[in-house]
Structures are given as C-alpha cells and as structure tokens.
PDB file of C-alpha atoms and ligand atoms in Angstrom:
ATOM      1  CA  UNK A1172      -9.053  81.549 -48.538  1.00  0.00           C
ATOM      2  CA  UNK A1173     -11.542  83.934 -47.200  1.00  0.00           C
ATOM      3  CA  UNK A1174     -14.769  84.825 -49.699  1.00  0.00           C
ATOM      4  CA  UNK A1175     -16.149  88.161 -50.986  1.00  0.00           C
ATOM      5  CA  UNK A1176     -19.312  88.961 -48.993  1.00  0.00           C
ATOM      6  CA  UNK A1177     -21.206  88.986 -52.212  1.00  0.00           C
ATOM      7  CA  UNK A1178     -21.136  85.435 -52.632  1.00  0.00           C
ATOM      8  CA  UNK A1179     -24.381  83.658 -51.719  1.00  0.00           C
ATOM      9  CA  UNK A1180     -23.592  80.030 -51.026  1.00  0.00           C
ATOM     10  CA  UNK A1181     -25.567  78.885 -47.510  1.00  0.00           C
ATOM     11  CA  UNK A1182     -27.859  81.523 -47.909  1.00  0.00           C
ATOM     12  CA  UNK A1183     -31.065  80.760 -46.894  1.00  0.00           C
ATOM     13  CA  UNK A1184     -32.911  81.194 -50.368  1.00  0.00           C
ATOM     14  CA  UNK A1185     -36.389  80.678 -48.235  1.00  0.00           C
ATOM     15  CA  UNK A1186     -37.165  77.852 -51.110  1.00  0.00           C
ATOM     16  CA  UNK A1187     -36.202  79.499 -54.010  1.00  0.00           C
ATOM     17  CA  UNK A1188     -33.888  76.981 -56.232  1.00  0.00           C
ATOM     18  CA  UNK A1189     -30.313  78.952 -55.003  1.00  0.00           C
ATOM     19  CA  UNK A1190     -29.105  78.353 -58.750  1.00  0.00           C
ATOM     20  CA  UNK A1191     -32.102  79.649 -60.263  1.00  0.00           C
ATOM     21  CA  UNK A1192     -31.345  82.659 -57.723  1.00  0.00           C
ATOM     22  CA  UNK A1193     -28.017  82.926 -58.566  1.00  0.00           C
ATOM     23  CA  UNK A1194     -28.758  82.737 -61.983  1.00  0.00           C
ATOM     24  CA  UNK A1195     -31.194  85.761 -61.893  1.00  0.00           C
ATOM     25  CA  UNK A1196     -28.589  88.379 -59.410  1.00  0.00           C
ATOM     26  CA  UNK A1197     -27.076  91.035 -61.185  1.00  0.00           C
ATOM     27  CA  UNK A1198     -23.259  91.074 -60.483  1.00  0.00           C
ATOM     28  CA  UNK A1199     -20.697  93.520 -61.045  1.00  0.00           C
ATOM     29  CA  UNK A1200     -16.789  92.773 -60.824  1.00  0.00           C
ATOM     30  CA  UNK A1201     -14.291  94.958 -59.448  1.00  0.00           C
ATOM     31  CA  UNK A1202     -12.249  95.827 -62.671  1.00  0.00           C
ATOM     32  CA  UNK A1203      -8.714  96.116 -60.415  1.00  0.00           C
ATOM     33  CA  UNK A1204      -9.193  93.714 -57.494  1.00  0.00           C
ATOM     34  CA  UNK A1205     -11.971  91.631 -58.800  1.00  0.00           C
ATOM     35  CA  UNK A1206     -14.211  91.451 -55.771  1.00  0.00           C
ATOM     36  CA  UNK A1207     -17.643  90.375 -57.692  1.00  0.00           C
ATOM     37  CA  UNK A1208     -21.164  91.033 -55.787  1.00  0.00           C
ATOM     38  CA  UNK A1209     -24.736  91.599 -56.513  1.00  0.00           C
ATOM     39  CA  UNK A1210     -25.120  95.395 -57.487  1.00  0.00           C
ATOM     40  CA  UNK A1211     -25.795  97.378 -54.703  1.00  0.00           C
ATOM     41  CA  UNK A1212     -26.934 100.296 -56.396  1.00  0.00           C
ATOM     42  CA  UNK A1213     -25.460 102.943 -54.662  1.00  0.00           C
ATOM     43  CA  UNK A1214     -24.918 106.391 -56.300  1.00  0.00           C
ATOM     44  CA  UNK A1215     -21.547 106.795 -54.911  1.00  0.00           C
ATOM     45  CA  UNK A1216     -18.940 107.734 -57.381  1.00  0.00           C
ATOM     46  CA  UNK A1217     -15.858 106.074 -57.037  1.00  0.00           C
ATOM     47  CA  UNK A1218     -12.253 107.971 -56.375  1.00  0.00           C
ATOM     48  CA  UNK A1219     -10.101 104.671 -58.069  1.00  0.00           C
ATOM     49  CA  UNK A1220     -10.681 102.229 -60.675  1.00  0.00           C
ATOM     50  CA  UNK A1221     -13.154 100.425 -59.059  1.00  0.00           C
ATOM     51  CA  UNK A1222     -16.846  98.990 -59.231  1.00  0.00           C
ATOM     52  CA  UNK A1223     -19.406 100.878 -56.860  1.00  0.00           C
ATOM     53  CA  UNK A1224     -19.431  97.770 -54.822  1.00  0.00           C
ATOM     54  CA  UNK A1225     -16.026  97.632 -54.016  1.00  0.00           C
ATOM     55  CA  UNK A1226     -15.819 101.219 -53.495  1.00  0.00           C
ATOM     56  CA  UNK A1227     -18.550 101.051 -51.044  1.00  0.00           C
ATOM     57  CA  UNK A1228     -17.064  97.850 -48.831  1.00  0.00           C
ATOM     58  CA  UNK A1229     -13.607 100.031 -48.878  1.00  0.00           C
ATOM     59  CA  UNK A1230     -16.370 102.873 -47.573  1.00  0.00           C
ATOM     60  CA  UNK A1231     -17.441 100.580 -44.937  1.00  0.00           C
ATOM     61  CA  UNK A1232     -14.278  99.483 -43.618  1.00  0.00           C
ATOM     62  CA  UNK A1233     -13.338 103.537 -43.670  1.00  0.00           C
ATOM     63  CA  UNK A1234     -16.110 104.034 -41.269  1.00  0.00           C
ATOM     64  CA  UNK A1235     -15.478 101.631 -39.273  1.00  0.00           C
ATOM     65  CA  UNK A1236     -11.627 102.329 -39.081  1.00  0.00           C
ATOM     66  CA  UNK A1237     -12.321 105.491 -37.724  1.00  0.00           C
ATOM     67  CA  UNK A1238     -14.834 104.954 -35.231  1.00  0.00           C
ATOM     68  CA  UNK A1239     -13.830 105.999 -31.608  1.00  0.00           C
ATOM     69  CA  UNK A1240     -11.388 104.232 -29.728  1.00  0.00           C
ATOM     70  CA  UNK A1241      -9.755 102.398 -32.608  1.00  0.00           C
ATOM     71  CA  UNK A1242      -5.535 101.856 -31.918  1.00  0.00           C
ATOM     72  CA  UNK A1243      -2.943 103.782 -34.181  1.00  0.00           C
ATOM     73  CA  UNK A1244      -4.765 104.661 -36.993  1.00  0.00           C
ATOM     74  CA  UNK A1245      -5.271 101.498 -38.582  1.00  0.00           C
ATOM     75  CA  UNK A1246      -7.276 103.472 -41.353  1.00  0.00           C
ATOM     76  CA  UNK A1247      -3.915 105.123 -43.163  1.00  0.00           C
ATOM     77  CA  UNK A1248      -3.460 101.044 -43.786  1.00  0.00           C
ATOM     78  CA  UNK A1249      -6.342 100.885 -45.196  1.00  0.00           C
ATOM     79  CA  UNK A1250      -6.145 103.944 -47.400  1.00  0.00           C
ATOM     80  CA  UNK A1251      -3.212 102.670 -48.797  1.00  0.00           C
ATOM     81  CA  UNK A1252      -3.699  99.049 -49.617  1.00  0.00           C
ATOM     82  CA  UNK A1253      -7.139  99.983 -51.925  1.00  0.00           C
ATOM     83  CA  UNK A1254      -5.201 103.004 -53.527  1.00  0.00           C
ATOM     84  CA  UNK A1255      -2.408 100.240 -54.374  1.00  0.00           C
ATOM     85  CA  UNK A1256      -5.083  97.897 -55.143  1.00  0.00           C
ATOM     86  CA  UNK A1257      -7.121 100.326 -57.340  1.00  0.00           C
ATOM     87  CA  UNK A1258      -4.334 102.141 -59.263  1.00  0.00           C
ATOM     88  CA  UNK A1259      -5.217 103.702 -62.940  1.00  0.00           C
ATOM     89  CA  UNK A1260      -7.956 106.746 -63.851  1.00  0.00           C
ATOM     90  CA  UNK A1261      -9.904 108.020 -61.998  1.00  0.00           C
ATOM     91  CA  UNK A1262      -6.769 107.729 -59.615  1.00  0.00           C
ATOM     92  CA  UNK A1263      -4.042 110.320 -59.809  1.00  0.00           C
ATOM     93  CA  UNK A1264      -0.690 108.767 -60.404  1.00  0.00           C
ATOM     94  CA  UNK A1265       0.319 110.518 -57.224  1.00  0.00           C
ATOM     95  CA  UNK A1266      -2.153 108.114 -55.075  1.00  0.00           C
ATOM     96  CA  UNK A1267      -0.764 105.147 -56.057  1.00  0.00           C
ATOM     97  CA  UNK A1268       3.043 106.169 -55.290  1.00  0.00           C
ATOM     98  CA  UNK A1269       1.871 106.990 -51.719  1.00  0.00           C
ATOM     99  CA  UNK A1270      -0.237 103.542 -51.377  1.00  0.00           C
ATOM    100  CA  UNK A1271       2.831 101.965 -51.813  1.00  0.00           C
ATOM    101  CA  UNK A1272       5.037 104.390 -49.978  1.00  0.00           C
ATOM    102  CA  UNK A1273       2.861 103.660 -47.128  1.00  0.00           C
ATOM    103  CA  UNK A1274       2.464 100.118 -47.491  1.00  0.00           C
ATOM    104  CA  UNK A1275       6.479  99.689 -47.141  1.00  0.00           C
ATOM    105  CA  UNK A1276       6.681 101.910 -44.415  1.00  0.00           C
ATOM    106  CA  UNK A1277       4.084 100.141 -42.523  1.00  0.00           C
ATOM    107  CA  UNK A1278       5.127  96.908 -43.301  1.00  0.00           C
ATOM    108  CA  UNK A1279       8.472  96.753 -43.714  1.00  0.00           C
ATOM    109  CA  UNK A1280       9.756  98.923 -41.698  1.00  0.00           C
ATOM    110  CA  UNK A1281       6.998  99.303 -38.735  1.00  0.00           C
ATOM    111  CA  UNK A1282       5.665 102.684 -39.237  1.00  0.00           C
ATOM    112  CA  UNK A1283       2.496 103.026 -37.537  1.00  0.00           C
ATOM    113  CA  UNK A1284      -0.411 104.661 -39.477  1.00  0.00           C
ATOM    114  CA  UNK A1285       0.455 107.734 -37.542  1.00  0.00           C
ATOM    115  CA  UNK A1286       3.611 107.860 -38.899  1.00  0.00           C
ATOM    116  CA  UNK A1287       2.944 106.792 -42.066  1.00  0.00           C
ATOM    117  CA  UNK A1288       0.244 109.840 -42.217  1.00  0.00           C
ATOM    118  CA  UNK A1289       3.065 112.449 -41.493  1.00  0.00           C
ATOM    119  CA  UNK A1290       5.350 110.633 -43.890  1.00  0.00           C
ATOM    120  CA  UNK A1291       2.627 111.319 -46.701  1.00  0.00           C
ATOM    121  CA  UNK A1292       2.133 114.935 -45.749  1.00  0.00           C
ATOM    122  CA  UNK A1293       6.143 115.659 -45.918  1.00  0.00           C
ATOM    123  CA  UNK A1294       6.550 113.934 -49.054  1.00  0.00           C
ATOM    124  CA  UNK A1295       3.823 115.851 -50.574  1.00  0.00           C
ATOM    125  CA  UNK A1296       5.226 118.639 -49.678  1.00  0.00           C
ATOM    126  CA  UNK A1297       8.748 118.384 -50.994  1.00  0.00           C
ATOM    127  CA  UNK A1298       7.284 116.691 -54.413  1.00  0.00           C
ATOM    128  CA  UNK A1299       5.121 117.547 -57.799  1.00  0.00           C
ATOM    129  CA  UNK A1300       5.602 115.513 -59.834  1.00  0.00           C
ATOM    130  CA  UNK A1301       4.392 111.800 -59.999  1.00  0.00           C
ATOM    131  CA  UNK A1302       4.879 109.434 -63.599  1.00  0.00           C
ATOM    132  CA  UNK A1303       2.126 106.715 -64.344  1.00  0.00           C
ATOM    133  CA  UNK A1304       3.579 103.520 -62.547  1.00  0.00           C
ATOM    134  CA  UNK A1305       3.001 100.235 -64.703  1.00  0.00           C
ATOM    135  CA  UNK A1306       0.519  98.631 -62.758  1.00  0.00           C
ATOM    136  CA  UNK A1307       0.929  94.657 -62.044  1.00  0.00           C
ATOM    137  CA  UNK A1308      -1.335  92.716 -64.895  1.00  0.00           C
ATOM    138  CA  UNK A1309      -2.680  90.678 -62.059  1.00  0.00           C
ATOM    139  CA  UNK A1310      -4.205  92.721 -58.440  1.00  0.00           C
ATOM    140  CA  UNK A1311      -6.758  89.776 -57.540  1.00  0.00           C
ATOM    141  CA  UNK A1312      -6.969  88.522 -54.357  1.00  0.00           C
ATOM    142  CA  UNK A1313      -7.623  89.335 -50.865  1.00  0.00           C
ATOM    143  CA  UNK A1314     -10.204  91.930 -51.359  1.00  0.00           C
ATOM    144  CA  UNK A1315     -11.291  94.882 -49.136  1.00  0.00           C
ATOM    145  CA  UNK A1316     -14.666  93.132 -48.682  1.00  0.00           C
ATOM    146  CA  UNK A1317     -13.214  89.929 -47.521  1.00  0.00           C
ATOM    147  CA  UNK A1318     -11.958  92.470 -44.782  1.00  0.00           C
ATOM    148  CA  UNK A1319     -15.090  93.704 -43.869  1.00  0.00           C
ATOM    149  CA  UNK A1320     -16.799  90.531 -43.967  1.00  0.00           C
ATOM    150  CA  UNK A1321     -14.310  89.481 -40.408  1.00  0.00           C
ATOM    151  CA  UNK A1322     -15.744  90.244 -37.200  1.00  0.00           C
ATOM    152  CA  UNK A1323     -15.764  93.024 -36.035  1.00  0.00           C
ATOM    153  CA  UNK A1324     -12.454  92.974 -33.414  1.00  0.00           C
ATOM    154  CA  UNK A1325      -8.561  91.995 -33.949  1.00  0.00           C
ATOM    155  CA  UNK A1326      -9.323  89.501 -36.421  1.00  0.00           C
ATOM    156  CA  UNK A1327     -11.368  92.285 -38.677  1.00  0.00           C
ATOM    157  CA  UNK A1328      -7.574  93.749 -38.356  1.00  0.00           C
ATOM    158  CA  UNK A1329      -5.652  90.905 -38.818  1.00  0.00           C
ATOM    159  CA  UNK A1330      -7.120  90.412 -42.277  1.00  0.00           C
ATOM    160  CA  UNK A1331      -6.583  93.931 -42.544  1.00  0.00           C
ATOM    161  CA  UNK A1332      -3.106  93.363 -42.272  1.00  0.00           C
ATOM    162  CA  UNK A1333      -3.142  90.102 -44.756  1.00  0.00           C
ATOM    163  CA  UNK A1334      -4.748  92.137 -47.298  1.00  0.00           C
ATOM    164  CA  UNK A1335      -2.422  94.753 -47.320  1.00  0.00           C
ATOM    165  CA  UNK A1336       0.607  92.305 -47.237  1.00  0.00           C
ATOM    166  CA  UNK A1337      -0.726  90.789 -50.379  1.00  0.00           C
ATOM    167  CA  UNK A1338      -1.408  93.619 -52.089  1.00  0.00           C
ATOM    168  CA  UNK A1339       2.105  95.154 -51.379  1.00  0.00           C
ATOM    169  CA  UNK A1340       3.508  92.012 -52.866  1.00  0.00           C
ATOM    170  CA  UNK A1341       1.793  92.192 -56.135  1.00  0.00           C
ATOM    171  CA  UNK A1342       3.954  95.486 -56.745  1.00  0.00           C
ATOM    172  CA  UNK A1343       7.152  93.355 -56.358  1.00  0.00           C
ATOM    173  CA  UNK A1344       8.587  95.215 -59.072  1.00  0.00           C
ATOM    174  CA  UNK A1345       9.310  98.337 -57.715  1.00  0.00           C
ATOM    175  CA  UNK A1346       9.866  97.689 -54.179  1.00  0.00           C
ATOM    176  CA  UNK A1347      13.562  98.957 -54.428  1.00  0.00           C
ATOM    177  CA  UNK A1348      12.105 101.693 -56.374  1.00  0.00           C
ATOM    178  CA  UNK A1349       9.755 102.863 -53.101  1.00  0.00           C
ATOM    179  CA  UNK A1350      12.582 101.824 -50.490  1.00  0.00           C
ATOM    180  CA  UNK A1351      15.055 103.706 -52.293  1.00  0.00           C
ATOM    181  CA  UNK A1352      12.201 107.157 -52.779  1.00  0.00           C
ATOM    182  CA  UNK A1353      11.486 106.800 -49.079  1.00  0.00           C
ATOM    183  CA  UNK A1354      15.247 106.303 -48.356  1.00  0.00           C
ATOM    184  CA  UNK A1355      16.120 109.290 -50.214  1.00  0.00           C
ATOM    185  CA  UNK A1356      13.236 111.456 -48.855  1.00  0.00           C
ATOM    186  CA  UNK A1357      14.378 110.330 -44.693  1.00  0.00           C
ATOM    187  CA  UNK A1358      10.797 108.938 -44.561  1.00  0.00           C
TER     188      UNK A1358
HETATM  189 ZN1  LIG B2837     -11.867  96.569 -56.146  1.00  0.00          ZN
END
C-alpha cells in the first residue's frame, strides 16, 4: 500500500520528539478521497470537492503530465480519475460523467488519452444535459498524492494507472450505465 506524501514517519525531526511533532502539525483531509497532509497553505481554490492539499498534488501531477516529451497524453488519465475521485459541488455533474466516460474508455477498452480527449469533445458536443450521479459512499484509497510521491519515470505512471483502476472500480455501479452511454454515442 503506497502512503500519502503528507505522512511524516522517518522524517528526520532533527531531535524534536516526532510524536510531539506530529501532535503539533495542522492536517487537513481530503473530504472525497481522504488524502490527509499538513496544510500547505496555498490560496488555490479548488475546481472539485476537495481539500487545497489534494487539489494542489492533483496540480502537481498536472504539471508534470504535461511537461515536454511525455507519451500519449497520459494527463487526460489523470484528469479523469480526480474528477471521478472528487465528484459533488463545486464539480458540475457533467465532470464526473466524463471522468468516468474516460476512465472506461481508457481502461477498458484501450483508448489512449488522445482518444479519450476527442471522445470528450464529441460527446460534449452532441449533449446538455447531465443528472447528479449518486456518488459511491466510500472513494478512499489510492490517492493522487501517492502518485506524485513515485519517481519521477514509468513507475510515477504505473501508479498512475493503479490509481485510476481503483478509482474506476469504486463506481461499479454504473459501469453498464457508461459502457452503454459511450456505446450509444460510437465513442
Ligand atoms: Zn482528494
């Protein structure tokens, strides 16, 4: 099981008592994927139901996803997973259906982010209106920080990857729901 980046254990405390330490770091928890880390106090508002520190770490990852020379647009993977991740206010309904759309294209059926992409921008197109999906009680897990805290390389991706598989099977429930949409839509 791979650990949040904001937890401190092995840290060299420079002879500070750790627990003391601990005890005195203000933490915030992710109220959809329950990453919890020391507040970072960024000003960044957050696009999805998320703390600032999880929205920044999704921020990161962003940045470094689209960084020169990175292969097929890894990033619309990315985008996805936290939007699926993250669904509720300040999130439009709307981003969460294409999270998902793009999570099952990707994964089970191969798309690459590319593709995906161009699948989005179609079904945007042809489509207005998008109900409230009943979000899974639980979306703990793999968070987007445990992706970021991976080397930088293919096994920053691979966890990439993990993450995004887990996410996609928290919304179990309405995977014939999206197969059948993007079946019905020739996505
Ligand atoms: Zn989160």
């Amino acid at each position: 099981m791979l650990r949040p980046i904001g937890h401190r254990d092995g840290v060299d405390c420079g002879g500070v008592d750790p627990g003391v330490d601990r005890g005195e770091v203000a933490t915030t928890t992710c109220p959809s994927c329950g990453y919890t880390a020391p507040v970072y106090g960024g000003s960044v508002e957050s696009r999805f139901r998320a703390s600032a520190e999880c929205y920044a770490a999704y921020q990161e990852l962003a940045a470094y996803n689209l960084t020169g020379g990175r292969r097929d647009f890894i990033h619309q993977e990315a985008v996805d997973a936290y939007a699926a991740q993250h669904p509720g206010p300040p999130a439009k309904p709307m981003a969460t259906w294409f999270g998902l759309v793009g999570l099952h294209l990707a994964l089970d059926l191969g798309r690459t982010g590319r593709e995906v992409q161009q699948a989005h921008m179609r079904l945007a197109r042809r489509r207005r209106h998008w109900p409230e999906l009943a979000a899974p009680a639980d979306l703990t897990g793999m968070v987007v920080a445990d992706v970021m805290q991976q080397p930088a390389d293919d096994t920053r991706d691979d966890a990439l990857w993990r993450w995004a598989g887990e996410v996609w099977e928290h919304w179990a429930a309405v995977h014939q729901v999206i197969a059948d949409l993007c079946a019905d839509q020739g996505l």
